[in-house]
PDB file of C-alpha atoms in Angstrom:
ATOM      1  CA  MET A   1     -49.911 -17.377 247.023  1.00 85.00           C
ATOM      2  CA  LYS A   2     -48.154 -19.104 250.332  1.00 88.00           C
ATOM      3  CA  TYR A   3     -44.943 -17.076 249.951  1.00 91.00           C
ATOM      4  CA  ILE A   4     -46.668 -13.931 249.682  1.00 95.00           C
ATOM      5  CA  ARG A   5     -48.841 -14.723 252.905  1.00 96.00           C
ATOM      6  CA  GLU A   6     -45.742 -15.590 254.500  1.00 96.00           C
ATOM      7  CA  PHE A   7     -44.120 -12.547 253.509  1.00 96.00           C
ATOM      8  CA  LEU A   8     -46.860 -10.582 254.199  1.00 97.00           C
ATOM      9  CA  ILE A   9     -46.979 -11.916 257.885  1.00 97.00           C
ATOM     10  CA  ILE A  10     -43.157 -10.867 258.523  1.00 97.00           C
ATOM     11  CA  MET A  11     -43.961  -7.473 257.258  1.00 97.00           C
ATOM     12  CA  ILE A  12     -46.690  -7.064 259.559  1.00 97.00           C
ATOM     13  CA  PHE A  13     -44.375  -7.590 262.421  1.00 97.00           C
ATOM     14  CA  THR A  14     -41.797  -5.349 260.766  1.00 96.00           C
ATOM     15  CA  LEU A  15     -44.540  -2.805 260.295  1.00 97.00           C
ATOM     16  CA  ILE A  16     -45.534  -3.060 264.042  1.00 97.00           C
ATOM     17  CA  GLY A  17     -42.037  -2.689 264.905  1.00 96.00           C
ATOM     18  CA  GLU A  18     -41.638   0.700 263.143  1.00 96.00           C
ATOM     19  CA  LEU A  19     -44.673   1.873 264.841  1.00 97.00           C
ATOM     20  CA  LEU A  20     -43.589   0.924 268.290  1.00 96.00           C
ATOM     21  CA  GLN A  21     -39.972   2.609 267.407  1.00 95.00           C
ATOM     22  CA  LYS A  22     -41.826   5.742 266.648  1.00 95.00           C
ATOM     23  CA  LEU A  23     -44.160   5.670 269.741  1.00 95.00           C
ATOM     24  CA  LEU A  24     -41.734   4.519 272.465  1.00 94.00           C
ATOM     25  CA  PRO A  25     -39.072   6.930 273.760  1.00 90.00           C
ATOM     26  CA  ILE A  26     -36.423   3.805 274.143  1.00 91.00           C
ATOM     27  CA  PRO A  27     -33.619   3.817 271.439  1.00 91.00           C
ATOM     28  CA  ILE A  28     -34.112   0.250 270.431  1.00 93.00           C
ATOM     29  CA  PRO A  29     -34.053  -0.422 266.733  1.00 94.00           C
ATOM     30  CA  ALA A  30     -37.421  -1.201 264.938  1.00 95.00           C
ATOM     31  CA  SER A  31     -36.192  -4.477 263.468  1.00 93.00           C
ATOM     32  CA  VAL A  32     -35.408  -5.460 267.012  1.00 95.00           C
ATOM     33  CA  TYR A  33     -39.245  -4.718 268.201  1.00 96.00           C
ATOM     34  CA  GLY A  34     -40.509  -6.402 264.959  1.00 96.00           C
ATOM     35  CA  LEU A  35     -38.323  -9.851 265.781  1.00 95.00           C
ATOM     36  CA  LEU A  36     -39.027  -9.657 269.360  1.00 96.00           C
ATOM     37  CA  LEU A  37     -42.786  -9.339 268.571  1.00 97.00           C
ATOM     38  CA  LEU A  38     -42.623 -12.314 265.921  1.00 97.00           C
ATOM     39  CA  PHE A  39     -40.645 -14.432 268.394  1.00 96.00           C
ATOM     40  CA  LEU A  40     -43.330 -13.915 271.080  1.00 97.00           C
ATOM     41  CA  ALA A  41     -46.167 -14.785 268.498  1.00 97.00           C
ATOM     42  CA  LEU A  42     -44.365 -17.960 267.559  1.00 96.00           C
ATOM     43  CA  CYS A  43     -43.899 -18.944 271.270  1.00 95.00           C
ATOM     44  CA  THR A  44     -47.297 -18.216 271.948  1.00 96.00           C
ATOM     45  CA  GLY A  45     -48.637 -19.877 269.070  1.00 95.00           C
ATOM     46  CA  MET A  46     -50.505 -17.080 267.508  1.00 96.00           C
ATOM     47  CA  VAL A  47     -48.318 -17.685 264.511  1.00 96.00           C
ATOM     48  CA  LYS A  48     -47.421 -20.935 263.480  1.00 96.00           C
ATOM     49  CA  LEU A  49     -43.724 -21.896 262.169  1.00 95.00           C
ATOM     50  CA  GLN A  50     -45.181 -23.266 259.053  1.00 95.00           C
ATOM     51  CA  ASP A  51     -46.856 -19.855 258.592  1.00 95.00           C
ATOM     52  CA  VAL A  52     -43.616 -18.072 258.038  1.00 96.00           C
ATOM     53  CA  GLU A  53     -41.144 -20.869 257.489  1.00 96.00           C
ATOM     54  CA  LYS A  54     -40.401 -20.939 253.771  1.00 95.00           C
ATOM     55  CA  ALA A  55     -40.270 -17.024 253.620  1.00 95.00           C
ATOM     56  CA  GLY A  56     -37.909 -17.033 256.482  1.00 94.00           C
ATOM     57  CA  ASP A  57     -35.664 -19.771 254.870  1.00 95.00           C
ATOM     58  CA  PHE A  58     -35.764 -17.716 251.761  1.00 95.00           C
ATOM     59  CA  LEU A  59     -34.555 -14.608 253.622  1.00 94.00           C
ATOM     60  CA  ILE A  60     -31.792 -16.461 255.533  1.00 94.00           C
ATOM     61  CA  ALA A  61     -30.566 -17.740 252.034  1.00 95.00           C
ATOM     62  CA  ILE A  62     -30.404 -14.237 250.529  1.00 95.00           C
ATOM     63  CA  MET A  63     -28.701 -12.822 253.643  1.00 93.00           C
ATOM     64  CA  PRO A  64     -25.172 -12.722 252.271  1.00 92.00           C
ATOM     65  CA  VAL A  65     -26.320 -10.369 249.476  1.00 93.00           C
ATOM     66  CA  MET A  66     -27.290  -7.774 251.967  1.00 90.00           C
ATOM     67  CA  PHE A  67     -23.658  -7.519 253.129  1.00 90.00           C
ATOM     68  CA  ILE A  68     -22.454  -6.429 249.492  1.00 93.00           C
ATOM     69  CA  ALA A  69     -23.321  -2.715 249.853  1.00 91.00           C
ATOM     70  CA  PRO A  70     -21.864  -2.503 253.339  1.00 91.00           C
ATOM     71  CA  ALA A  71     -18.591  -4.175 251.991  1.00 91.00           C
ATOM     72  CA  VAL A  72     -18.567  -1.802 248.950  1.00 93.00           C
ATOM     73  CA  LYS A  73     -19.039   1.292 251.479  1.00 93.00           C
ATOM     74  CA  ILE A  74     -16.063  -0.096 253.691  1.00 90.00           C
ATOM     75  CA  MET A  75     -13.709  -0.281 250.791  1.00 92.00           C
ATOM     76  CA  ASP A  76     -14.947   3.308 249.636  1.00 93.00           C
ATOM     77  CA  ILE A  77     -13.966   4.782 253.069  1.00 93.00           C
ATOM     78  CA  TRP A  78     -10.978   2.687 253.868  1.00 92.00           C
ATOM     79  CA  GLY A  79      -8.692   5.588 253.851  1.00 92.00           C
ATOM     80  CA  ASP A  80     -10.721   7.304 256.413  1.00 91.00           C
ATOM     81  CA  ILE A  81     -10.702   4.351 258.955  1.00 91.00           C
ATOM     82  CA  VAL A  82      -7.336   2.745 258.295  1.00 91.00           C
ATOM     83  CA  GLY A  83      -5.935   4.885 261.176  1.00 92.00           C
ATOM     84  CA  ASP A  84      -8.567   3.455 263.746  1.00 93.00           C
ATOM     85  CA  LEU A  85      -8.017   0.051 262.855  1.00 92.00           C
ATOM     86  CA  ILE A  86      -6.763  -1.329 265.846  1.00 94.00           C
ATOM     87  CA  PRO A  87      -9.572   0.069 268.069  1.00 95.00           C
ATOM     88  CA  ILE A  88     -12.133  -1.312 265.610  1.00 93.00           C
ATOM     89  CA  ILE A  89     -10.631  -4.682 265.483  1.00 95.00           C
ATOM     90  CA  VAL A  90     -10.174  -4.633 269.557  1.00 97.00           C
ATOM     91  CA  VAL A  91     -13.998  -3.607 269.618  1.00 97.00           C
ATOM     92  CA  MET A  92     -15.337  -6.230 267.121  1.00 96.00           C
ATOM     93  CA  VAL A  93     -13.367  -8.925 268.890  1.00 97.00           C
ATOM     94  CA  LEU A  94     -14.473  -7.990 272.403  1.00 98.00           C
ATOM     95  CA  SER A  95     -17.964  -7.711 271.097  1.00 98.00           C
ATOM     96  CA  THR A  96     -17.876 -11.076 269.402  1.00 97.00           C
ATOM     97  CA  VAL A  97     -16.601 -12.759 272.598  1.00 98.00           C
ATOM     98  CA  ILE A  98     -19.160 -11.256 274.640  1.00 98.00           C
ATOM     99  CA  VAL A  99     -22.075 -12.112 272.128  1.00 97.00           C
ATOM    100  CA  PHE A 100     -20.686 -15.802 272.227  1.00 97.00           C
ATOM    101  CA  ALA A 101     -20.446 -15.889 276.033  1.00 97.00           C
ATOM    102  CA  VAL A 102     -24.027 -14.275 276.507  1.00 97.00           C
ATOM    103  CA  ALA A 103     -25.309 -16.899 274.008  1.00 97.00           C
ATOM    104  CA  GLY A 104     -23.575 -20.003 275.480  1.00 96.00           C
ATOM    105  CA  TRP A 105     -24.963 -18.652 279.097  1.00 97.00           C
ATOM    106  CA  VAL A 106     -28.415 -18.295 277.720  1.00 95.00           C
ATOM    107  CA  THR A 107     -28.317 -21.662 276.119  1.00 95.00           C
ATOM    108  CA  GLN A 108     -27.157 -23.318 279.330  1.00 96.00           C
ATOM    109  CA  TRP A 109     -29.630 -21.600 281.349  1.00 94.00           C
ATOM    110  CA  MET A 110     -32.406 -22.605 279.067  1.00 93.00           C
ATOM    111  CA  GLU A 111     -31.392 -26.325 278.959  1.00 93.00           C
ATOM    112  CA  ARG A 112     -31.115 -26.341 282.702  1.00 93.00           C
ATOM    113  CA  ARG A 113     -34.547 -24.937 282.822  1.00 91.00           C
ATOM    114  CA  ARG A 114     -35.974 -27.628 280.605  1.00 87.00           C
ATOM    115  CA  LYS A 115     -34.784 -30.472 282.550  1.00 82.00           C
TER     116      LYS A 115
END
């Protein structure tokens, strides 16, 4: 019963994210809204970590399975994208470096703020 309750909490935040995405004219994915709201609820104590921890651990554990369908689709459209492979790789590398840099800066900023 605990797992059902934990999944229900996560799904409620997902639903609220979907509603916000439909209501607000900002082009932000619904999942981002849901994750942000859940993060804020965890930070403010409205939701305790133990209220969603086991379900979250399960979802993280099965995450690799979620990449099977996109990988199969890439194999299916390989002939269409092979001509654009260099620009795709450049964008992937640049975006990864940018994400690493921003994550590092944010982490350093949060560490300095905590001290």
